[in-house]
Structures are given as C-alpha cells and as structure tokens.
Amino acid sequence: MIAIRHSRCSRCRSYQLLLGLLLLLPRLCDAVNMQQFLQSLDMMRNGCLQKHKVPIDILDGVRDGDFPADPTPDMLCYTKCVAQLAGTLTKKGEFSVPKAIAQMPIILPPELVEPAKAALNHCKDAQKAYKDTCEKVYYISKCIADFDRAHFKFP
C-alpha cells in the first residue's frame, strides 16, 4: 500500500514538474499561447484522471463550462487536483484567489487573463458556502464558467 501511494505521489510530482517546465519555458521567451495553454490543460487532465475516475465525456463538457448539477466525489476532487497542479491552493488545501490571480499571467494566454480576473473576482465568495475543499474548488470553478463561458476552459 505504501509503495502504491509513493508511486502515485511520484507520478503526481512528475506531472507537476513537467507542467512547471512547460509553463516556465514560454515565460522565459514570451507569453503562453493558446496552443500551449490547451496542451497544459491536457497534461493536467491526464495527471488528475490517474487519481480521480471521471468519465471523459463529463470532462469534455466541463472543459467548456458544462458542470454536472450533481457531481460525484471524484468529480469534486478532480477540480481540486487541477487547482493543486495549477498552484492555486494554500498549504491547507484551500483555494486561494490571490494565488490564482498571480498564476494567471504564467498559465493563461494574454487574451484570457483579464476575462479570467473579472470572473474570479466575481466568484471569489462562491466557495464560502462549502466546508469541504473539493466542493469549494468545484463550485468556484462552476461559478467562473457560468460567469463567462465564452472564455472558460478547464482541464
């Protein structure tokens, strides 16, 4: 059991390192473009699917803002996993609006930064109604999608 957990942890760290490198390289040269952004979404999806079994058709809908009304625990925690990979959680595992805003210029193409900030500022209190950290991240993500579906993308 410990070896399995270690293996999953190592795999998660590998994805985080790879994602970090993918996101750092464009910053050294230029901003992330849409193609690089979409590739990073796929990498996050693949990393979080290892841990949380969510059907691909559900995730394809979520990618474009169609969040299930009655999410499974795996769906709830999938969103937390994505937030963790994006570096937007506190040490306690809580979603951090300031961290998310700080990450935007690094992980988003320039055309999505301002719409994302506006959506996040609109939805920053959506998580307050929930105690569970997976629910907090799910419902703030859903709020962002509902606020501006035209600019929303999710792994």
PDB file of C-alpha atoms in Angstrom:
ATOM      1  CA  MET A   1       0.000   0.000   0.000  1.00  0.00           C
ATOM      2  CA  ILE A   2       2.805   2.422   0.834  1.00  0.00           C
ATOM      3  CA  ALA A   3       4.551   1.629  -2.451  1.00  0.00           C
ATOM      4  CA  ILE A   4       1.357   2.388  -4.366  1.00  0.00           C
ATOM      5  CA  ARG A   5       0.921   5.712  -2.613  1.00  0.00           C
ATOM      6  CA  HIS A   6       4.571   6.531  -3.225  1.00  0.00           C
ATOM      7  CA  SER A   7       4.153   5.621  -6.893  1.00  0.00           C
ATOM      8  CA  ARG A   8       1.101   7.870  -7.226  1.00  0.00           C
ATOM      9  CA  CYS A   9       2.874  10.658  -5.363  1.00  0.00           C
ATOM     10  CA  SER A  10       5.930  10.332  -7.604  1.00  0.00           C
ATOM     11  CA  ARG A  11       3.748  10.342 -10.701  1.00  0.00           C
ATOM     12  CA  CYS A  12       1.939  13.456  -9.462  1.00  0.00           C
ATOM     13  CA  ARG A  13       5.249  15.187  -8.777  1.00  0.00           C
ATOM     14  CA  SER A  14       6.457  14.232 -12.255  1.00  0.00           C
ATOM     15  CA  TYR A  15       3.354  15.819 -13.781  1.00  0.00           C
ATOM     16  CA  GLN A  16       3.842  18.914 -11.628  1.00  0.00           C
ATOM     17  CA  LEU A  17       7.475  19.207 -12.699  1.00  0.00           C
ATOM     18  CA  LEU A  18       6.607  18.682 -16.358  1.00  0.00           C
ATOM     19  CA  LEU A  19       3.753  21.180 -16.134  1.00  0.00           C
ATOM     20  CA  GLY A  20       6.015  23.658 -14.369  1.00  0.00           C
ATOM     21  CA  LEU A  21       8.634  23.342 -17.090  1.00  0.00           C
ATOM     22  CA  LEU A  22       6.006  23.656 -19.811  1.00  0.00           C
ATOM     23  CA  LEU A  23       4.674  26.789 -18.186  1.00  0.00           C
ATOM     24  CA  LEU A  24       8.083  28.256 -17.384  1.00  0.00           C
ATOM     25  CA  LEU A  25       9.596  27.944 -20.864  1.00  0.00           C
ATOM     26  CA  PRO A  26       7.140  30.306 -22.565  1.00  0.00           C
ATOM     27  CA  ARG A  27       7.624  32.835 -19.777  1.00  0.00           C
ATOM     28  CA  LEU A  28      11.334  32.925 -20.485  1.00  0.00           C
ATOM     29  CA  CYS A  29      10.623  33.756 -24.115  1.00  0.00           C
ATOM     30  CA  ASP A  30       7.110  35.118 -24.385  1.00  0.00           C
ATOM     31  CA  ALA A  31       3.622  34.614 -23.005  1.00  0.00           C
ATOM     32  CA  VAL A  32       1.848  31.285 -23.253  1.00  0.00           C
ATOM     33  CA  ASN A  33      -0.080  30.954 -26.493  1.00  0.00           C
ATOM     34  CA  MET A  34      -3.446  29.235 -26.837  1.00  0.00           C
ATOM     35  CA  GLN A  35      -1.946  26.006 -28.198  1.00  0.00           C
ATOM     36  CA  GLN A  36       0.467  25.727 -25.248  1.00  0.00           C
ATOM     37  CA  PHE A  37      -2.362  26.502 -22.849  1.00  0.00           C
ATOM     38  CA  LEU A  38      -4.558  23.753 -24.303  1.00  0.00           C
ATOM     39  CA  GLN A  39      -1.631  21.318 -24.109  1.00  0.00           C
ATOM     40  CA  SER A  40      -1.179  22.174 -20.432  1.00  0.00           C
ATOM     41  CA  LEU A  41      -4.892  21.520 -19.863  1.00  0.00           C
ATOM     42  CA  ASP A  42      -4.461  18.059 -21.384  1.00  0.00           C
ATOM     43  CA  MET A  43      -1.456  17.377 -19.154  1.00  0.00           C
ATOM     44  CA  MET A  44      -3.403  18.416 -16.051  1.00  0.00           C
ATOM     45  CA  ARG A  45      -6.346  16.276 -17.133  1.00  0.00           C
ATOM     46  CA  ASN A  46      -4.130  13.236 -17.606  1.00  0.00           C
ATOM     47  CA  GLY A  47      -2.485  13.749 -14.224  1.00  0.00           C
ATOM     48  CA  CYS A  48      -5.744  14.158 -12.323  1.00  0.00           C
ATOM     49  CA  LEU A  49      -7.541  11.344 -14.143  1.00  0.00           C
ATOM     50  CA  GLN A  50      -4.997   8.938 -12.669  1.00  0.00           C
ATOM     51  CA  LYS A  51      -6.328   9.779  -9.225  1.00  0.00           C
ATOM     52  CA  HIS A  52      -9.990  10.635  -9.848  1.00  0.00           C
ATOM     53  CA  LYS A  53     -12.000   8.469 -12.205  1.00  0.00           C
ATOM     54  CA  VAL A  54     -14.293  10.831 -14.092  1.00  0.00           C
ATOM     55  CA  PRO A  55     -15.754   9.832 -17.484  1.00  0.00           C
ATOM     56  CA  ILE A  56     -14.124  11.644 -20.406  1.00  0.00           C
ATOM     57  CA  ASP A  57     -17.478  12.802 -21.788  1.00  0.00           C
ATOM     58  CA  ILE A  58     -18.178  14.583 -18.479  1.00  0.00           C
ATOM     59  CA  LEU A  59     -14.729  16.222 -18.568  1.00  0.00           C
ATOM     60  CA  ASP A  60     -15.232  17.260 -22.191  1.00  0.00           C
ATOM     61  CA  GLY A  61     -18.392  19.082 -21.083  1.00  0.00           C
ATOM     62  CA  VAL A  62     -16.631  20.635 -18.084  1.00  0.00           C
ATOM     63  CA  ARG A  63     -13.819  21.840 -20.362  1.00  0.00           C
ATOM     64  CA  ASP A  64     -16.367  24.127 -21.994  1.00  0.00           C
ATOM     65  CA  GLY A  65     -18.187  25.076 -18.779  1.00  0.00           C
ATOM     66  CA  ASP A  66     -20.904  22.408 -18.555  1.00  0.00           C
ATOM     67  CA  PHE A  67     -20.532  21.293 -14.929  1.00  0.00           C
ATOM     68  CA  PRO A  68     -22.716  18.415 -13.656  1.00  0.00           C
ATOM     69  CA  ALA A  69     -25.534  19.611 -11.368  1.00  0.00           C
ATOM     70  CA  ASP A  70     -24.994  16.617  -9.068  1.00  0.00           C
ATOM     71  CA  PRO A  71     -21.233  15.930  -9.143  1.00  0.00           C
ATOM     72  CA  THR A  72     -19.696  12.715  -7.859  1.00  0.00           C
ATOM     73  CA  PRO A  73     -16.991  12.867  -5.158  1.00  0.00           C
ATOM     74  CA  ASP A  74     -14.433  12.050  -7.861  1.00  0.00           C
ATOM     75  CA  MET A  75     -15.645  14.991  -9.966  1.00  0.00           C
ATOM     76  CA  LEU A  76     -15.476  17.324  -6.971  1.00  0.00           C
ATOM     77  CA  CYS A  77     -11.943  16.274  -6.095  1.00  0.00           C
ATOM     78  CA  TYR A  78     -10.823  16.256  -9.733  1.00  0.00           C
ATOM     79  CA  THR A  79     -11.289  20.041  -9.728  1.00  0.00           C
ATOM     80  CA  LYS A  80      -9.219  20.295  -6.547  1.00  0.00           C
ATOM     81  CA  CYS A  81      -6.474  18.214  -8.169  1.00  0.00           C
ATOM     82  CA  VAL A  82      -6.412  20.614 -11.123  1.00  0.00           C
ATOM     83  CA  ALA A  83      -6.199  23.611  -8.775  1.00  0.00           C
ATOM     84  CA  GLN A  84      -3.351  21.906  -6.957  1.00  0.00           C
ATOM     85  CA  LEU A  85      -1.434  21.349 -10.200  1.00  0.00           C
ATOM     86  CA  ALA A  86      -2.066  24.969 -11.175  1.00  0.00           C
ATOM     87  CA  GLY A  87      -0.569  26.163  -7.893  1.00  0.00           C
ATOM     88  CA  THR A  88      -3.732  27.877  -6.669  1.00  0.00           C
ATOM     89  CA  LEU A  89      -4.189  26.119  -3.328  1.00  0.00           C
ATOM     90  CA  THR A  90      -2.908  27.133   0.088  1.00  0.00           C
ATOM     91  CA  LYS A  91      -0.870  24.764   2.243  1.00  0.00           C
ATOM     92  CA  LYS A  92      -4.157  23.769   3.913  1.00  0.00           C
ATOM     93  CA  GLY A  93      -5.588  22.800   0.528  1.00  0.00           C
ATOM     94  CA  GLU A  94      -7.918  25.785   0.299  1.00  0.00           C
ATOM     95  CA  PHE A  95      -8.461  27.624  -2.985  1.00  0.00           C
ATOM     96  CA  SER A  96      -6.593  30.943  -2.944  1.00  0.00           C
ATOM     97  CA  VAL A  97      -7.915  33.810  -5.057  1.00  0.00           C
ATOM     98  CA  PRO A  98      -4.633  35.788  -4.733  1.00  0.00           C
ATOM     99  CA  LYS A  99      -2.605  32.741  -5.817  1.00  0.00           C
ATOM    100  CA  ALA A 100      -4.932  32.171  -8.761  1.00  0.00           C
ATOM    101  CA  ILE A 101      -4.599  35.795  -9.871  1.00  0.00           C
ATOM    102  CA  ALA A 102      -0.811  35.592  -9.512  1.00  0.00           C
ATOM    103  CA  GLN A 103      -0.711  32.439 -11.675  1.00  0.00           C
ATOM    104  CA  MET A 104      -2.856  33.869 -14.477  1.00  0.00           C
ATOM    105  CA  PRO A 105      -0.106  35.649 -16.444  1.00  0.00           C
ATOM    106  CA  ILE A 106       2.000  32.493 -16.209  1.00  0.00           C
ATOM    107  CA  ILE A 107      -0.528  29.844 -17.220  1.00  0.00           C
ATOM    108  CA  LEU A 108      -3.021  31.732 -19.392  1.00  0.00           C
ATOM    109  CA  PRO A 109      -2.631  33.234 -22.856  1.00  0.00           C
ATOM    110  CA  PRO A 110      -2.774  37.048 -22.723  1.00  0.00           C
ATOM    111  CA  GLU A 111      -6.268  37.172 -24.246  1.00  0.00           C
ATOM    112  CA  LEU A 112      -7.679  35.177 -21.309  1.00  0.00           C
ATOM    113  CA  VAL A 113      -6.004  36.985 -18.400  1.00  0.00           C
ATOM    114  CA  GLU A 114      -8.395  39.928 -17.985  1.00  0.00           C
ATOM    115  CA  PRO A 115     -11.605  37.906 -18.534  1.00  0.00           C
ATOM    116  CA  ALA A 116     -10.307  35.325 -16.030  1.00  0.00           C
ATOM    117  CA  LYS A 117      -9.560  38.011 -13.434  1.00  0.00           C
ATOM    118  CA  ALA A 118     -13.034  39.501 -13.844  1.00  0.00           C
ATOM    119  CA  ALA A 119     -14.666  36.072 -13.482  1.00  0.00           C
ATOM    120  CA  LEU A 120     -12.560  35.163 -10.459  1.00  0.00           C
ATOM    121  CA  ASN A 121     -13.282  38.470  -8.734  1.00  0.00           C
ATOM    122  CA  HIS A 122     -16.988  37.943  -9.399  1.00  0.00           C
ATOM    123  CA  CYS A 123     -16.876  34.397  -7.978  1.00  0.00           C
ATOM    124  CA  LYS A 124     -14.384  34.758  -5.119  1.00  0.00           C
ATOM    125  CA  ASP A 125     -17.076  34.248  -2.468  1.00  0.00           C
ATOM    126  CA  ALA A 126     -18.715  31.226  -4.144  1.00  0.00           C
ATOM    127  CA  GLN A 127     -16.581  28.874  -2.069  1.00  0.00           C
ATOM    128  CA  LYS A 128     -17.654  30.318   1.286  1.00  0.00           C
ATOM    129  CA  ALA A 129     -20.845  28.241   1.377  1.00  0.00           C
ATOM    130  CA  TYR A 130     -18.863  24.975   1.488  1.00  0.00           C
ATOM    131  CA  LYS A 131     -16.663  23.307   4.092  1.00  0.00           C
ATOM    132  CA  ASP A 132     -15.119  20.538   2.001  1.00  0.00           C
ATOM    133  CA  THR A 133     -12.142  21.752  -0.035  1.00  0.00           C
ATOM    134  CA  CYS A 134     -13.124  19.670  -3.074  1.00  0.00           C
ATOM    135  CA  GLU A 135     -16.560  21.308  -3.064  1.00  0.00           C
ATOM    136  CA  LYS A 136     -15.038  24.766  -2.643  1.00  0.00           C
ATOM    137  CA  VAL A 137     -12.879  24.406  -5.743  1.00  0.00           C
ATOM    138  CA  TYR A 138     -15.682  22.761  -7.757  1.00  0.00           C
ATOM    139  CA  TYR A 139     -18.218  25.466  -7.051  1.00  0.00           C
ATOM    140  CA  ILE A 140     -15.868  28.393  -7.583  1.00  0.00           C
ATOM    141  CA  SER A 141     -14.872  26.788 -10.914  1.00  0.00           C
ATOM    142  CA  LYS A 142     -18.527  26.329 -11.837  1.00  0.00           C
ATOM    143  CA  CYS A 143     -19.252  29.955 -10.921  1.00  0.00           C
ATOM    144  CA  ILE A 144     -16.411  31.132 -13.166  1.00  0.00           C
ATOM    145  CA  ALA A 145     -17.765  29.040 -16.036  1.00  0.00           C
ATOM    146  CA  ASP A 146     -21.284  30.384 -15.514  1.00  0.00           C
ATOM    147  CA  PHE A 147     -19.990  33.968 -15.359  1.00  0.00           C
ATOM    148  CA  ASP A 148     -18.048  33.884 -18.652  1.00  0.00           C
ATOM    149  CA  ARG A 149     -18.497  30.693 -20.634  1.00  0.00           C
ATOM    150  CA  ALA A 150     -17.042  32.280 -23.775  1.00  0.00           C
ATOM    151  CA  HIS A 151     -13.579  32.498 -22.202  1.00  0.00           C
ATOM    152  CA  PHE A 152     -13.750  29.499 -19.864  1.00  0.00           C
ATOM    153  CA  LYS A 153     -11.528  26.434 -20.329  1.00  0.00           C
ATOM    154  CA  PHE A 154     -10.870  23.671 -17.804  1.00  0.00           C
ATOM    155  CA  PRO A 155      -8.790  20.508 -17.901  1.00  0.00           C
TER     156      PRO A 155
END
